[in-house]
Amino acid sequence: KMDDEDRVTRLQVLKAKRTVSERTKDEKNSSQKPVLKFRNYNPQAEELKDKKLERTKPDAIETQVVDQIQSTTQPDITDDISLSKLAPKKAEWDLKRDIAKQLEKLERRTQRAIVEIICERLREDNSDLASAVATVQQTSSNENYDSD
């Protein structure tokens, strides 16, 4: 029961604070009236004529125009940039990057297979090693020209 009484008193204090803050807000809002400023309106009432603002003249734009003209007469830097630098990379560059490791493995396996074939031919033919290597190099170079 002690907790309930404490709770009730705290709620009452909060409620009192809230009503006080709301009252002060209302008083501030009522005491602050909007300030009238007449820019384009000529008031006819004498008490409002002092609220009229002086006419302002538009800013001189000659300096801005001169600056813009001078900036356009400067050399154009887009002439220095070539289209080849701006062109995107080939469409398959990422594919080549992704399969580079696989191609390396495949190249090593191909070299091993070539060595094994040479060894088998040497065993079968019992011919000399130099002629066998020369024939393999000829066939591999022919294949390279055909693939390009």
GROMACS .gro file of N, CA and C in nm:
model
  444
    1LYS      N    1   0.083  -0.120   0.000
    1LYS     CA    2   0.000   0.000   0.000
    1LYS      C    3   0.086   0.125   0.000
    2MET      N    4   0.202   0.115   0.056
    2MET     CA    5   0.292   0.228   0.060
    2MET      C    6   0.338   0.263  -0.081
    3ASP      N    7   0.358   0.159  -0.160
    3ASP     CA    8   0.400   0.182  -0.298
    3ASP      C    9   0.290   0.249  -0.378
    4ASP      N   10   0.167   0.211  -0.353
    4ASP     CA   11   0.055   0.270  -0.425
    4ASP      C   12   0.041   0.419  -0.391
    5GLU      N   13   0.058   0.453  -0.262
    5GLU     CA   14   0.047   0.592  -0.221
    5GLU      C   15   0.160   0.676  -0.282
    6ASP      N   16   0.281   0.618  -0.284
    6ASP     CA   17   0.393   0.688  -0.345
    6ASP      C   18   0.368   0.711  -0.494
    7ARG      N   19   0.314   0.610  -0.557
    7ARG     CA   20   0.286   0.619  -0.700
    7ARG      C   21   0.183   0.728  -0.727
    8VAL      N   22   0.080   0.732  -0.647
    8VAL     CA   23  -0.025   0.832  -0.664
    8VAL      C   24   0.032   0.972  -0.645
    9THR      N   25   0.115   0.991  -0.546
    9THR     CA   26   0.171   1.124  -0.524
    9THR      C   27   0.264   1.165  -0.638
   10ARG      N   28   0.343   1.068  -0.688
   10ARG     CA   29   0.430   1.100  -0.801
   10ARG      C   30   0.348   1.138  -0.924
   11LEU      N   31   0.240   1.067  -0.949
   11LEU     CA   32   0.154   1.100  -1.063
   11LEU      C   33   0.091   1.237  -1.048
   12GLN      N   34   0.051   1.272  -0.928
   12GLN     CA   35  -0.008   1.403  -0.905
   12GLN      C   36   0.095   1.514  -0.929
   13VAL      N   37   0.217   1.491  -0.887
   13VAL     CA   38   0.323   1.589  -0.908
   13VAL      C   39   0.350   1.606  -1.057
   14LEU      N   40   0.356   1.494  -1.130
   14LEU     CA   41   0.376   1.501  -1.275
   14LEU      C   42   0.263   1.575  -1.344
   15LYS      N   43   0.141   1.548  -1.300
   15LYS     CA   44   0.025   1.615  -1.359
   15LYS      C   45   0.031   1.764  -1.334
   16ALA      N   46   0.070   1.805  -1.216
   16ALA     CA   47   0.080   1.946  -1.183
   16ALA      C   48   0.188   2.013  -1.268
   17LYS      N   49   0.302   1.945  -1.285
   17LYS     CA   50   0.409   2.000  -1.369
   17LYS      C   51   0.363   2.016  -1.513
   18ARG      N   52   0.291   1.917  -1.562
   18ARG     CA   53   0.244   1.921  -1.700
   18ARG      C   54   0.148   2.037  -1.721
   19THR      N   55   0.057   2.059  -1.631
   19THR     CA   56  -0.039   2.169  -1.647
   19THR      C   57   0.033   2.304  -1.638
   20VAL      N   58   0.135   2.314  -1.553
   20VAL     CA   59   0.211   2.438  -1.542
   20VAL      C   60   0.286   2.465  -1.671
   21SER      N   61   0.348   2.362  -1.728
   21SER     CA   62   0.423   2.381  -1.853
   21SER      C   63   0.329   2.416  -1.967
   22GLU      N   64   0.210   2.356  -1.970
   22GLU     CA   65   0.114   2.389  -2.075
   22GLU      C   66   0.067   2.534  -2.062
   23ARG      N   67   0.049   2.580  -1.941
   23ARG     CA   68   0.006   2.719  -1.918
   23ARG      C   69   0.114   2.817  -1.967
   24THR      N   70   0.237   2.787  -1.935
   24THR     CA   71   0.345   2.877  -1.976
   24THR      C   72   0.357   2.880  -2.128
   25LYS      N   73   0.336   2.767  -2.193
   25LYS     CA   74   0.340   2.765  -2.340
   25LYS      C   75   0.228   2.850  -2.397
   26ASP      N   76   0.109   2.839  -2.340
   26ASP     CA   77  -0.004   2.918  -2.388
   26ASP      C   78   0.021   3.067  -2.367
   27GLU      N   79   0.081   3.102  -2.255
   27GLU     CA   80   0.110   3.242  -2.228
   27GLU      C   81   0.214   3.296  -2.325
   28LYS      N   82   0.314   3.215  -2.353
   28LYS     CA   83   0.417   3.258  -2.448
   28LYS      C   84   0.357   3.278  -2.587
   29ASN      N   85   0.272   3.185  -2.628
   29ASN     CA   86   0.210   3.195  -2.760
   29ASN      C   87   0.117   3.315  -2.769
   30SER      N   88   0.044   3.343  -2.664
   30SER     CA   89  -0.049   3.456  -2.668
   30SER      C   90   0.025   3.589  -2.660
   31SER      N   91   0.140   3.592  -2.589
   31SER     CA   92   0.213   3.717  -2.577
   31SER      C   93   0.294   3.749  -2.702
   32GLN      N   94   0.328   3.651  -2.780
   32GLN     CA   95   0.406   3.673  -2.901
   32GLN      C   96   0.311   3.681  -3.021
   33LYS      N   97   0.288   3.800  -3.062
   33LYS     CA   98   0.205   3.820  -3.181
   33LYS      C   99   0.298   3.826  -3.301
   34PRO      N  100   0.252   3.785  -3.415
   34PRO     CA  101   0.338   3.788  -3.533
   34PRO      C  102   0.370   3.933  -3.572
   35VAL      N  103   0.491   3.955  -3.613
   35VAL     CA  104   0.535   4.088  -3.654
   35VAL      C  105   0.499   4.105  -3.801
   36LEU      N  106   0.430   4.213  -3.829
   36LEU     CA  107   0.389   4.238  -3.967
   36LEU      C  108   0.500   4.308  -4.043
   37LYS      N  109   0.526   4.259  -4.164
   37LYS     CA  110   0.623   4.322  -4.253
   37LYS      C  111   0.558   4.330  -4.390
   38PHE      N  112   0.540   4.451  -4.438
   38PHE     CA  113   0.478   4.470  -4.568
   38PHE      C  114   0.587   4.493  -4.672
   39ARG      N  115   0.601   4.397  -4.762
   39ARG     CA  116   0.702   4.410  -4.866
   39ARG      C  117   0.640   4.467  -4.994
   40ASN      N  118   0.525   4.413  -5.034
   40ASN     CA  119   0.463   4.454  -5.160
   40ASN      C  120   0.327   4.522  -5.140
   41TYR      N  121   0.291   4.543  -5.017
   41TYR     CA  122   0.159   4.599  -4.988
   41TYR      C  123   0.176   4.736  -4.926
   42ASN      N  124   0.100   4.831  -4.977
   42ASN     CA  125   0.101   4.966  -4.920
   42ASN      C  126  -0.019   4.979  -4.826
   43PRO      N  127   0.005   4.977  -4.695
   43PRO     CA  128  -0.109   4.986  -4.603
   43PRO      C  129  -0.167   5.128  -4.602
   44GLN      N  130  -0.298   5.134  -4.583
   44GLN     CA  131  -0.362   5.265  -4.582
   44GLN      C  132  -0.376   5.318  -4.440
   45ALA      N  133  -0.373   5.229  -4.344
   45ALA     CA  134  -0.383   5.274  -4.204
   45ALA      C  135  -0.252   5.336  -4.161
   46GLU      N  136  -0.261   5.449  -4.088
   46GLU     CA  137  -0.142   5.522  -4.048
   46GLU      C  138  -0.053   5.442  -3.954
   47GLU      N  139  -0.113   5.364  -3.863
   47GLU     CA  140  -0.031   5.289  -3.767
   47GLU      C  141   0.045   5.173  -3.831
   48LEU      N  142   0.003   5.131  -3.951
   48LEU     CA  143   0.070   5.020  -4.021
   48LEU      C  144   0.174   5.067  -4.123
   49LYS      N  145   0.174   5.197  -4.154
   49LYS     CA  146   0.265   5.247  -4.256
   49LYS      C  147   0.412   5.234  -4.213
   50ASP      N  148   0.438   5.238  -4.082
   50ASP     CA  149   0.576   5.222  -4.038
   50ASP      C  150   0.624   5.077  -4.048
   51LYS      N  151   0.533   4.982  -4.069
   51LYS     CA  152   0.570   4.841  -4.087
   51LYS      C  153   0.612   4.809  -4.230
   52LYS      N  154   0.591   4.905  -4.320
   52LYS     CA  155   0.623   4.880  -4.461
   52LYS      C  156   0.774   4.885  -4.479
   53LEU      N  157   0.827   4.785  -4.549
   53LEU     CA  158   0.971   4.778  -4.574
   53LEU      C  159   1.007   4.860  -4.697
   54GLU      N  160   1.129   4.910  -4.698
   54GLU     CA  161   1.175   4.987  -4.812
   54GLU      C  162   1.188   4.895  -4.934
   55ARG      N  163   1.163   4.954  -5.049
   55ARG     CA  164   1.179   4.877  -5.172
   55ARG      C  165   1.327   4.848  -5.194
   56THR      N  166   1.354   4.726  -5.230
   56THR     CA  167   1.493   4.689  -5.257
   56THR      C  168   1.513   4.679  -5.407
   57LYS      N  169   1.632   4.716  -5.447
   57LYS     CA  170   1.664   4.706  -5.589
   57LYS      C  171   1.726   4.570  -5.615
   58PRO      N  172   1.700   4.514  -5.730
   58PRO     CA  173   1.759   4.383  -5.760
   58PRO      C  174   1.910   4.394  -5.767
   59ASP      N  175   1.976   4.286  -5.732
   59ASP     CA  176   2.122   4.284  -5.737
   59ASP      C  177   2.170   4.299  -5.881
   60ALA      N  178   2.285   4.359  -5.893
   60ALA     CA  179   2.345   4.375  -6.026
   60ALA      C  180   2.399   4.239  -6.070
   61ILE      N  181   2.352   4.193  -6.184
   61ILE     CA  182   2.395   4.062  -6.230
   61ILE      C  183   2.505   4.071  -6.334
   62GLU      N  184   2.550   4.192  -6.362
   62GLU     CA  185   2.654   4.208  -6.463
   62GLU      C  186   2.781   4.132  -6.423
   63THR      N  187   2.815   4.136  -6.294
   63THR     CA  188   2.938   4.067  -6.251
   63THR      C  189   2.922   3.917  -6.264
   64GLN      N  190   2.804   3.867  -6.234
   64GLN     CA  191   2.782   3.723  -6.247
   64GLN      C  192   2.788   3.680  -6.393
   65VAL      N  193   2.732   3.760  -6.482
   65VAL     CA  194   2.734   3.728  -6.624
   65VAL      C  195   2.877   3.731  -6.677
   66VAL      N  196   2.954   3.830  -6.635
   66VAL     CA  197   3.093   3.840  -6.679
   66VAL      C  198   3.173   3.718  -6.631
   67ASP      N  199   3.151   3.677  -6.507
   67ASP     CA  200   3.219   3.558  -6.455
   67ASP      C  201   3.185   3.434  -6.535
   68GLN      N  202   3.058   3.420  -6.570
   68GLN     CA  203   3.017   3.303  -6.649
   68GLN      C  204   3.078   3.306  -6.788
   69ILE      N  205   3.084   3.423  -6.847
   69ILE     CA  206   3.143   3.433  -6.981
   69ILE      C  207   3.292   3.400  -6.975
   70GLN      N  208   3.360   3.448  -6.873
   70GLN     CA  209   3.502   3.420  -6.860
   70GLN      C  210   3.527   3.271  -6.835
   71SER      N  211   3.440   3.209  -6.760
   71SER     CA  212   3.459   3.066  -6.734
   71SER      C  213   3.436   2.983  -6.860
   72THR      N  214   3.352   3.030  -6.950
   72THR     CA  215   3.329   2.954  -7.074
   72THR      C  216   3.439   2.978  -7.175
   73THR      N  217   3.513   3.087  -7.162
   73THR     CA  218   3.622   3.112  -7.256
   73THR      C  219   3.748   3.037  -7.218
   74GLN      N  220   3.754   2.979  -7.099
   74GLN     CA  221   3.869   2.899  -7.060
   74GLN      C  222   3.872   2.772  -7.145
   75PRO      N  223   3.991   2.716  -7.167
   75PRO     CA  224   3.999   2.597  -7.252
   75PRO      C  225   3.918   2.482  -7.194
   76ASP      N  226   3.859   2.409  -7.283
   76ASP     CA  227   3.774   2.298  -7.245
   76ASP      C  228   3.860   2.176  -7.214
   77ILE      N  229   3.847   2.123  -7.094
   77ILE     CA  230   3.932   2.010  -7.055
   77ILE      C  231   3.881   1.879  -7.110
   78THR      N  232   3.760   1.876  -7.161
   78THR     CA  233   3.706   1.751  -7.215
   78THR      C  234   3.777   1.711  -7.343
   79ASP      N  235   3.843   1.806  -7.411
   79ASP     CA  236   3.918   1.772  -7.531
   79ASP      C  237   4.040   1.688  -7.498
   80ASP      N  238   4.096   1.707  -7.379
   80ASP     CA  239   4.215   1.635  -7.340
   80ASP      C  240   4.187   1.489  -7.304
   81ILE      N  241   4.065   1.458  -7.268
   81ILE     CA  242   4.030   1.323  -7.226
   81ILE      C  243   3.993   1.241  -7.348
   82SER      N  244   4.059   1.127  -7.363
   82SER     CA  245   4.029   1.042  -7.478
   82SER      C  246   3.916   0.946  -7.442
   83LEU      N  247   3.845   0.902  -7.543
   83LEU     CA  248   3.734   0.811  -7.520
   83LEU      C  249   3.782   0.674  -7.475
   84SER      N  250   3.903   0.637  -7.511
   84SER     CA  251   3.954   0.507  -7.470
   84SER      C  252   3.972   0.498  -7.320
   85LYS      N  253   4.002   0.612  -7.255
   85LYS     CA  254   4.016   0.612  -7.110
   85LYS      C  255   3.880   0.603  -7.041
   86LEU      N  256   3.779   0.656  -7.106
   86LEU     CA  257   3.646   0.656  -7.047
   86LEU      C  258   3.568   0.530  -7.077
   87ALA      N  259   3.609   0.457  -7.180
   87ALA     CA  260   3.536   0.337  -7.219
   87ALA      C  261   3.548   0.231  -7.111
   88PRO      N  262   3.442   0.158  -7.087
   88PRO     CA  263   3.448   0.053  -6.985
   88PRO      C  264   3.537  -0.063  -7.031
   89LYS      N  265   3.580  -0.141  -6.935
   89LYS     CA  266   3.661  -0.258  -6.967
   89LYS      C  267   3.577  -0.356  -7.046
   90LYS      N  268   3.645  -0.452  -7.104
   90LYS     CA  269   3.573  -0.554  -7.180
   90LYS      C  270   3.474  -0.624  -7.088
   91ALA      N  271   3.370  -0.676  -7.147
   91ALA     CA  272   3.263  -0.736  -7.068
   91ALA      C  273   3.309  -0.862  -6.997
   92GLU      N  274   3.408  -0.932  -7.050
   92GLU     CA  275   3.447  -1.059  -6.989
   92GLU      C  276   3.569  -1.049  -6.900
   93TRP      N  277   3.611  -0.931  -6.862
   93TRP     CA  278   3.731  -0.918  -6.779
   93TRP      C  279   3.714  -0.987  -6.646
   94ASP      N  280   3.593  -0.979  -6.588
   94ASP     CA  281   3.571  -1.043  -6.459
   94ASP      C  282   3.568  -1.195  -6.471
   95LEU      N  283   3.520  -1.245  -6.584
   95LEU     CA  284   3.521  -1.389  -6.606
   95LEU      C  285   3.663  -1.441  -6.617
   96LYS      N  286   3.747  -1.368  -6.688
   96LYS     CA  287   3.886  -1.408  -6.701
   96LYS      C  288   3.955  -1.408  -6.565
   97ARG      N  289   3.925  -1.309  -6.485
   97ARG     CA  290   3.984  -1.301  -6.352
   97ARG      C  291   3.941  -1.419  -6.266
   98ASP      N  292   3.814  -1.456  -6.276
   98ASP     CA  293   3.761  -1.564  -6.193
   98ASP      C  294   3.817  -1.700  -6.231
   99ILE      N  295   3.846  -1.723  -6.358
   99ILE     CA  296   3.892  -1.855  -6.399
   99ILE      C  297   4.042  -1.862  -6.419
  100ALA      N  298   4.116  -1.759  -6.379
  100ALA     CA  299   4.261  -1.758  -6.398
  100ALA      C  300   4.328  -1.872  -6.323
  101LYS      N  301   4.288  -1.900  -6.199
  101LYS     CA  302   4.347  -2.009  -6.122
  101LYS      C  303   4.318  -2.143  -6.187
  102GLN      N  304   4.197  -2.160  -6.235
  102GLN     CA  305   4.162  -2.286  -6.300
  102GLN      C  306   4.243  -2.306  -6.427
  103LEU      N  307   4.268  -2.197  -6.500
  103LEU     CA  308   4.349  -2.208  -6.621
  103LEU      C  309   4.493  -2.245  -6.589
  104GLU      N  310   4.545  -2.192  -6.477
  104GLU     CA  311   4.681  -2.227  -6.437
  104GLU      C  312   4.691  -2.376  -6.406
  105LYS      N  313   4.593  -2.428  -6.332
  105LYS     CA  314   4.592  -2.572  -6.302
  105LYS      C  315   4.586  -2.654  -6.430
  106LEU      N  316   4.499  -2.611  -6.520
  106LEU     CA  317   4.483  -2.682  -6.646
  106LEU      C  318   4.611  -2.679  -6.728
  107GLU      N  319   4.681  -2.568  -6.726
  107GLU     CA  320   4.808  -2.556  -6.800
  107GLU      C  321   4.911  -2.652  -6.742
  108ARG      N  322   4.919  -2.661  -6.609
  108ARG     CA  323   5.014  -2.755  -6.546
  108ARG      C  324   4.980  -2.899  -6.582
  109ARG      N  325   4.852  -2.933  -6.578
  109ARG     CA  326   4.810  -3.070  -6.613
  109ARG      C  327   4.841  -3.100  -6.759
  110THR      N  328   4.823  -3.001  -6.844
  110THR     CA  329   4.853  -3.019  -6.987
  110THR      C  330   5.002  -3.047  -7.006
  111GLN      N  331   5.086  -2.971  -6.936
  111GLN     CA  332   5.230  -2.993  -6.948
  111GLN      C  333   5.267  -3.133  -6.899
  112ARG      N  334   5.208  -3.178  -6.789
  112ARG     CA  335   5.236  -3.313  -6.738
  112ARG      C  336   5.192  -3.418  -6.838
  113ALA      N  337   5.075  -3.398  -6.897
  113ALA     CA  338   5.026  -3.495  -6.996
  113ALA      C  339   5.118  -3.502  -7.117
  114ILE      N  340   5.169  -3.386  -7.161
  114ILE     CA  341   5.262  -3.384  -7.275
  114ILE      C  342   5.389  -3.461  -7.240
  115VAL      N  343   5.439  -3.442  -7.119
  115VAL     CA  344   5.560  -3.513  -7.077
  115VAL      C  345   5.534  -3.663  -7.075
  116GLU      N  346   5.418  -3.703  -7.024
  116GLU     CA  347   5.385  -3.847  -7.020
  116GLU      C  348   5.374  -3.906  -7.159
  117ILE      N  349   5.314  -3.833  -7.250
  117ILE     CA  350   5.301  -3.882  -7.389
  117ILE      C  351   5.439  -3.899  -7.452
  118ILE      N  352   5.526  -3.803  -7.428
  118ILE     CA  353   5.662  -3.811  -7.483
  118ILE      C  354   5.733  -3.934  -7.427
  119CYS      N  355   5.720  -3.956  -7.297
  119CYS     CA  356   5.785  -4.073  -7.236
  119CYS      C  357   5.731  -4.202  -7.295
  120GLU      N  358   5.599  -4.210  -7.314
  120GLU     CA  359   5.539  -4.330  -7.373
  120GLU      C  360   5.591  -4.354  -7.515
  121ARG      N  361   5.598  -4.249  -7.594
  121ARG     CA  362   5.648  -4.262  -7.731
  121ARG      C  363   5.794  -4.308  -7.732
  122LEU      N  364   5.871  -4.255  -7.640
  122LEU     CA  365   6.011  -4.295  -7.633
  122LEU      C  366   6.023  -4.443  -7.597
  123ARG      N  367   5.938  -4.487  -7.507
  123ARG     CA  368   5.943  -4.629  -7.468
  123ARG      C  369   5.902  -4.718  -7.585
  124GLU      N  370   5.797  -4.675  -7.657
  124GLU     CA  371   5.747  -4.756  -7.768
  124GLU      C  372   5.847  -4.759  -7.884
  125ASP      N  373   5.895  -4.643  -7.922
  125ASP     CA  374   5.978  -4.634  -8.042
  125ASP      C  375   6.126  -4.659  -8.013
  126ASN      N  376   6.165  -4.638  -7.892
  126ASN     CA  377   6.305  -4.645  -7.856
  126ASN      C  378   6.389  -4.558  -7.948
  127SER      N  379   6.329  -4.452  -7.995
  127SER     CA  380   6.402  -4.359  -8.080
  127SER      C  381   6.470  -4.255  -7.992
  128ASP      N  382   6.542  -4.168  -8.055
  128ASP     CA  383   6.617  -4.075  -7.973
  128ASP      C  384   6.526  -3.962  -7.922
  129LEU      N  385   6.563  -3.906  -7.810
  129LEU     CA  386   6.484  -3.809  -7.735
  129LEU      C  387   6.468  -3.677  -7.811
  130ALA      N  388   6.566  -3.633  -7.880
  130ALA     CA  389   6.563  -3.503  -7.948
  130ALA      C  390   6.457  -3.500  -8.057
  131SER      N  391   6.446  -3.606  -8.135
  131SER     CA  392   6.346  -3.609  -8.242
  131SER      C  393   6.204  -3.609  -8.185
  132ALA      N  394   6.183  -3.678  -8.074
  132ALA     CA  395   6.051  -3.684  -8.012
  132ALA      C  396   6.010  -3.546  -7.958
  133VAL      N  397   6.104  -3.479  -7.896
  133VAL     CA  398   6.075  -3.345  -7.842
  133VAL      C  399   6.044  -3.250  -7.957
  134ALA      N  400   6.118  -3.261  -8.066
  134ALA     CA  401   6.097  -3.174  -8.180
  134ALA      C  402   5.959  -3.195  -8.240
  135THR      N  403   5.913  -3.319  -8.251
  135THR     CA  404   5.780  -3.346  -8.307
  135THR      C  405   5.670  -3.291  -8.215
  136VAL      N  406   5.688  -3.306  -8.085
  136VAL     CA  407   5.587  -3.254  -7.991
  136VAL      C  408   5.582  -3.102  -7.996
  137GLN      N  409   5.698  -3.039  -8.006
  137GLN     CA  410   5.699  -2.893  -8.014
  137GLN      C  411   5.634  -2.846  -8.143
  138GLN      N  412   5.654  -2.918  -8.251
  138GLN     CA  413   5.591  -2.881  -8.378
  138GLN      C  414   5.439  -2.892  -8.367
  139THR      N  415   5.390  -2.999  -8.310
  139THR     CA  416   5.245  -3.018  -8.299
  139THR      C  417   5.184  -2.915  -8.204
  140SER      N  418   5.254  -2.886  -8.094
  140SER     CA  419   5.197  -2.787  -8.000
  140SER      C  420   5.198  -2.647  -8.059
  141SER      N  421   5.300  -2.613  -8.137
  141SER     CA  422   5.302  -2.481  -8.199
  141SER      C  423   5.196  -2.470  -8.306
  142ASN      N  424   5.169  -2.578  -8.379
  142ASN     CA  425   5.061  -2.578  -8.478
  142ASN      C  426   4.925  -2.560  -8.411
  143GLU      N  427   4.908  -2.624  -8.295
  143GLU     CA  428   4.781  -2.611  -8.222
  143GLU      C  429   4.765  -2.468  -8.172
  144ASN      N  430   4.872  -2.404  -8.130
  144ASN     CA  431   4.864  -2.264  -8.080
  144ASN      C  432   4.824  -2.172  -8.194
  145TYR      N  433   4.876  -2.193  -8.314
  145TYR     CA  434   4.840  -2.109  -8.427
  145TYR      C  435   4.693  -2.132  -8.465
  146ASP      N  436   4.646  -2.253  -8.455
  146ASP     CA  437   4.508  -2.285  -8.490
  146ASP      C  438   4.410  -2.225  -8.391
  147SER      N  439   4.446  -2.221  -8.264
  147SER     CA  440   4.355  -2.168  -8.161
  147SER      C  441   4.343  -2.016  -8.167
  148ASP      N  442   4.446  -1.946  -8.216
  148ASP     CA  443   4.439  -1.799  -8.224
  148ASP      C  444   4.347  -1.763  -8.336
   0.00000   0.00000   0.00000
